PDB file of C-alpha atoms in Angstrom:
ATOM      1  CA  MET A  16      95.684 121.921 113.153  1.00  0.00           C
ATOM      2  CA  ASP A  17      96.014 120.337 109.899  1.00  0.00           C
ATOM      3  CA  ALA A  18      95.083 116.486 108.760  1.00  0.00           C
ATOM      4  CA  ASP A  19      98.378 114.861 109.216  1.00  0.00           C
ATOM      5  CA  SER A  20      98.809 116.783 113.024  1.00  0.00           C
ATOM      6  CA  MET A  21      95.829 115.484 114.083  1.00  0.00           C
ATOM      7  CA  LYS A  22      96.271 111.659 112.484  1.00  0.00           C
ATOM      8  CA  ARG A  23     100.025 112.284 114.321  1.00  0.00           C
ATOM      9  CA  GLU A  24      97.923 113.407 118.223  1.00  0.00           C
ATOM     10  CA  ALA A  25      95.684 110.343 117.357  1.00  0.00           C
ATOM     11  CA  ALA A  26      98.764 107.675 116.870  1.00  0.00           C
ATOM     12  CA  GLN A  27     100.421 108.964 120.092  1.00  0.00           C
ATOM     13  CA  ARG A  28      97.443 108.566 121.991  1.00  0.00           C
ATOM     14  CA  ALA A  29      97.202 105.193 120.364  1.00  0.00           C
ATOM     15  CA  LEU A  30     100.771 104.276 121.905  1.00  0.00           C
ATOM     16  CA  GLN A  31      99.709 104.512 125.435  1.00  0.00           C
ATOM     17  CA  PHE A  32      98.209 100.562 124.975  1.00  0.00           C
ATOM     18  CA  VAL A  33     101.622  99.679 124.016  1.00  0.00           C
ATOM     19  CA  GLU A  34     103.674  97.889 126.446  1.00  0.00           C
ATOM     20  CA  ASP A  35     107.027  96.039 126.417  1.00  0.00           C
ATOM     21  CA  GLY A  36     107.141  92.580 124.988  1.00  0.00           C
ATOM     22  CA  MET A  37     103.986  92.880 122.785  1.00  0.00           C
ATOM     23  CA  ILE A  38     103.008  91.735 120.036  1.00  0.00           C
ATOM     24  CA  VAL A  39     101.190  94.076 118.139  1.00  0.00           C
ATOM     25  CA  GLY A  40      99.387  94.040 114.744  1.00  0.00           C
ATOM     26  CA  LEU A  41     100.427  97.373 112.273  1.00  0.00           C
ATOM     27  CA  GLY A  42      97.578  98.665 110.381  1.00  0.00           C
ATOM     28  CA  THR A  43      97.531  99.828 106.625  1.00  0.00           C
ATOM     29  CA  GLY A  44      96.813 103.248 105.790  1.00  0.00           C
ATOM     30  CA  SER A  45      97.736 107.044 107.135  1.00  0.00           C
ATOM     31  CA  SER A  46      96.884 106.979 110.257  1.00  0.00           C
ATOM     32  CA  ALA A  47      98.672 103.790 110.930  1.00  0.00           C
ATOM     33  CA  ALA A  48     101.779 104.973 109.265  1.00  0.00           C
ATOM     34  CA  GLN A  49     101.773 107.825 111.897  1.00  0.00           C
ATOM     35  CA  PHE A  50     102.012 105.210 114.699  1.00  0.00           C
ATOM     36  CA  ILE A  51     104.628 102.566 112.953  1.00  0.00           C
ATOM     37  CA  ASP A  52     107.098 105.922 112.416  1.00  0.00           C
ATOM     38  CA  LEU A  53     105.607 107.054 116.155  1.00  0.00           C
ATOM     39  CA  LEU A  54     106.665 103.069 117.461  1.00  0.00           C
ATOM     40  CA  GLY A  55     109.753 102.884 115.294  1.00  0.00           C
ATOM     41  CA  GLU A  56     110.790 105.694 117.530  1.00  0.00           C
ATOM     42  CA  LYS A  57     110.252 103.950 120.923  1.00  0.00           C
ATOM     43  CA  VAL A  58     111.764 100.939 119.570  1.00  0.00           C
ATOM     44  CA  SER A  59     114.765 103.068 119.488  1.00  0.00           C
ATOM     45  CA  ASP A  60     114.345 104.246 122.790  1.00  0.00           C
ATOM     46  CA  GLY A  61     114.475 100.291 123.743  1.00  0.00           C
ATOM     47  CA  LEU A  62     110.732  99.377 123.823  1.00  0.00           C
ATOM     48  CA  ASN A  63     111.066  95.691 123.204  1.00  0.00           C
ATOM     49  CA  ILE A  64     107.937  94.735 120.614  1.00  0.00           C
ATOM     50  CA  THR A  65     107.290  92.343 117.847  1.00  0.00           C
ATOM     51  CA  GLY A  66     105.064  93.461 114.914  1.00  0.00           C
ATOM     52  CA  VAL A  67     102.532  91.899 112.578  1.00  0.00           C
ATOM     53  CA  ALA A  68     102.253  93.551 109.354  1.00  0.00           C
ATOM     54  CA  THR A  69      98.909  94.306 107.299  1.00  0.00           C
ATOM     55  CA  SER A  70     100.280  94.469 103.958  1.00  0.00           C
ATOM     56  CA  ALA A  71     103.333  94.781 102.425  1.00  0.00           C
ATOM     57  CA  ALA A  72     104.071  98.433 102.396  1.00  0.00           C
ATOM     58  CA  THR A  73     103.399  98.294 106.135  1.00  0.00           C
ATOM     59  CA  GLU A  74     105.838  96.220 106.347  1.00  0.00           C
ATOM     60  CA  ARG A  75     108.350  97.689 104.359  1.00  0.00           C
ATOM     61  CA  GLN A  76     107.842 100.616 106.651  1.00  0.00           C
ATOM     62  CA  ALA A  77     107.854  98.755 109.918  1.00  0.00           C
ATOM     63  CA  ARG A  78     111.341  97.386 108.928  1.00  0.00           C
ATOM     64  CA  ALA A  79     112.617 100.738 107.751  1.00  0.00           C
ATOM     65  CA  ALA A  80     111.380 102.049 111.386  1.00  0.00           C
ATOM     66  CA  GLY A  81     113.590  99.103 112.787  1.00  0.00           C
ATOM     67  CA  ILE A  82     110.641  96.916 114.264  1.00  0.00           C
ATOM     68  CA  THR A  83     111.252  93.244 114.653  1.00  0.00           C
ATOM     69  CA  LEU A  84     108.469  91.227 112.393  1.00  0.00           C
ATOM     70  CA  THR A  85     106.593  88.039 112.443  1.00  0.00           C
ATOM     71  CA  THR A  86     103.784  86.079 111.017  1.00  0.00           C
ATOM     72  CA  LEU A  87     100.337  84.758 112.285  1.00  0.00           C
ATOM     73  CA  ASP A  88     102.458  81.605 111.474  1.00  0.00           C
ATOM     74  CA  GLU A  89     104.760  82.624 114.315  1.00  0.00           C
ATOM     75  CA  GLU A  90     102.596  84.016 116.589  1.00  0.00           C
ATOM     76  CA  PRO A  91      98.971  83.349 115.744  1.00  0.00           C
ATOM     77  CA  GLU A  92      97.720  85.542 119.162  1.00  0.00           C
ATOM     78  CA  ILE A  93      98.527  89.051 119.101  1.00  0.00           C
ATOM     79  CA  ASP A  94      98.651  90.793 122.189  1.00  0.00           C
ATOM     80  CA  LEU A  95      97.324  94.537 120.753  1.00  0.00           C
ATOM     81  CA  ASN A  96      96.327  95.647 116.961  1.00  0.00           C
ATOM     82  CA  ASP A  97      96.301  99.211 115.936  1.00  0.00           C
ATOM     83  CA  ASP A  98      94.599 100.772 112.649  1.00  0.00           C
ATOM     84  CA  GLY A  99      92.909 103.496 111.124  1.00  0.00           C
ATOM     85  CA  ALA A 100      89.332 103.292 110.228  1.00  0.00           C
ATOM     86  CA  HIS A 101      87.844 104.958 106.829  1.00  0.00           C
ATOM     87  CA  ASP A 102      85.017 106.474 108.510  1.00  0.00           C
ATOM     88  CA  ILE A 103      83.184 106.454 111.948  1.00  0.00           C
ATOM     89  CA  HIS A 104      79.729 106.855 112.559  1.00  0.00           C
ATOM     90  CA  GLN A 105      78.351 108.640 116.113  1.00  0.00           C
ATOM     91  CA  SER A 106      76.629 105.064 116.492  1.00  0.00           C
ATOM     92  CA  HIS A 107      81.022 103.557 116.494  1.00  0.00           C
ATOM     93  CA  THR A 108      80.310 101.441 113.392  1.00  0.00           C
ATOM     94  CA  LEU A 109      82.725 102.215 111.119  1.00  0.00           C
ATOM     95  CA  ILE A 110      84.093 101.272 107.537  1.00  0.00           C
ATOM     96  CA  LYS A 111      87.512  99.948 107.164  1.00  0.00           C
ATOM     97  CA  GLY A 112      89.099  98.909 103.377  1.00  0.00           C
ATOM     98  CA  GLY A 113      89.866 102.583 102.345  1.00  0.00           C
ATOM     99  CA  GLY A 114      93.537 101.471 102.333  1.00  0.00           C
ATOM    100  CA  CYS A 115      93.152  98.502 100.040  1.00  0.00           C
ATOM    101  CA  ALA A 116      94.376  95.789 102.694  1.00  0.00           C
ATOM    102  CA  LEU A 117      90.963  94.748 104.375  1.00  0.00           C
ATOM    103  CA  LEU A 118      91.607  90.964 104.522  1.00  0.00           C
ATOM    104  CA  ARG A 119      94.352  90.776 106.086  1.00  0.00           C
ATOM    105  CA  GLU A 120      93.579  93.881 108.018  1.00  0.00           C
ATOM    106  CA  ASN A 121      90.955  91.719 109.239  1.00  0.00           C
ATOM    107  CA  ILE A 122      92.593  88.379 109.491  1.00  0.00           C
ATOM    108  CA  VAL A 123      95.368  90.142 112.168  1.00  0.00           C
ATOM    109  CA  GLU A 124      92.082  92.107 113.751  1.00  0.00           C
ATOM    110  CA  SER A 125      90.395  88.143 114.427  1.00  0.00           C
ATOM    111  CA  ALA A 126      93.727  87.133 116.148  1.00  0.00           C
ATOM    112  CA  SER A 127      93.967  90.186 118.550  1.00  0.00           C
ATOM    113  CA  GLU A 128      93.020  90.184 122.159  1.00  0.00           C
ATOM    114  CA  MET A 129      92.369  94.413 121.881  1.00  0.00           C
ATOM    115  CA  VAL A 130      92.087  96.547 118.879  1.00  0.00           C
ATOM    116  CA  VAL A 131      92.585 100.047 118.766  1.00  0.00           C
ATOM    117  CA  PHE A 132      91.290 102.476 115.860  1.00  0.00           C
ATOM    118  CA  ILE A 133      93.549 105.196 115.250  1.00  0.00           C
ATOM    119  CA  SER A 134      91.233 108.381 113.926  1.00  0.00           C
ATOM    120  CA  ASP A 135      90.485 112.009 114.535  1.00  0.00           C
ATOM    121  CA  HIS A 136      87.474 113.743 114.222  1.00  0.00           C
ATOM    122  CA  SER A 137      88.073 114.271 110.332  1.00  0.00           C
ATOM    123  CA  LYS A 138      87.071 110.351 110.335  1.00  0.00           C
ATOM    124  CA  LEU A 139      83.316 111.145 111.655  1.00  0.00           C
ATOM    125  CA  VAL A 140      80.462 111.144 109.122  1.00  0.00           C
ATOM    126  CA  GLU A 141      76.607 111.093 109.014  1.00  0.00           C
ATOM    127  CA  ARG A 142      76.681 108.484 106.675  1.00  0.00           C
ATOM    128  CA  LEU A 143      78.951 105.276 106.520  1.00  0.00           C
ATOM    129  CA  GLY A 144      80.266 104.338 102.562  1.00  0.00           C
ATOM    130  CA  ALA A 145      79.755 107.677 101.207  1.00  0.00           C
ATOM    131  CA  PHE A 146      83.257 107.035  98.913  1.00  0.00           C
ATOM    132  CA  PRO A 147      84.244 104.229  96.911  1.00  0.00           C
ATOM    133  CA  LEU A 148      84.725 100.592  98.541  1.00  0.00           C
ATOM    134  CA  PRO A 149      87.018  98.878  97.321  1.00  0.00           C
ATOM    135  CA  VAL A 150      86.619  95.778  97.380  1.00  0.00           C
ATOM    136  CA  GLU A 151      89.224  92.585  97.496  1.00  0.00           C
ATOM    137  CA  VAL A 152      88.835  89.561  95.915  1.00  0.00           C
ATOM    138  CA  GLU A 153      90.758  86.062  97.471  1.00  0.00           C
ATOM    139  CA  PRO A 154      91.104  83.455  95.175  1.00  0.00           C
ATOM    140  CA  PHE A 155      91.203  81.114  97.711  1.00  0.00           C
ATOM    141  CA  GLY A 156      88.419  78.803  98.209  1.00  0.00           C
ATOM    142  CA  TYR A 157      86.586  80.569  95.477  1.00  0.00           C
ATOM    143  CA  LYS A 158      84.758  77.306  93.788  1.00  0.00           C
TER     144      LYS A 158
END
């Protein structure tokens, strides 16, 4: 099975946590993109959810998939956040941020009652952080 097929299968499994009427955090990255595509299919079949996007790219994809979006200002409490992870260690610790949306992802995650990380066995590593991890610099409050 190729990497895209594994990500799609993992995203399909993450859909089992989505219920009608939920506010759903929509992550950023390749695994989250698979989830958004599948969620869009469910929405076109009648599922009623509202999404909160963690990046401009995710917002564009969700809108194209027919997912209604809101913001944390409008809906500060999120029922479920679905996102990917870059590396996962056998101790169940993980690294996020490979998709360069770490700040917004963390804010949405903090507002979420439940978080589901979408991953397949290709994300399992012996050592966390064996890749160049992006660093986000947020000018808010820097002084």
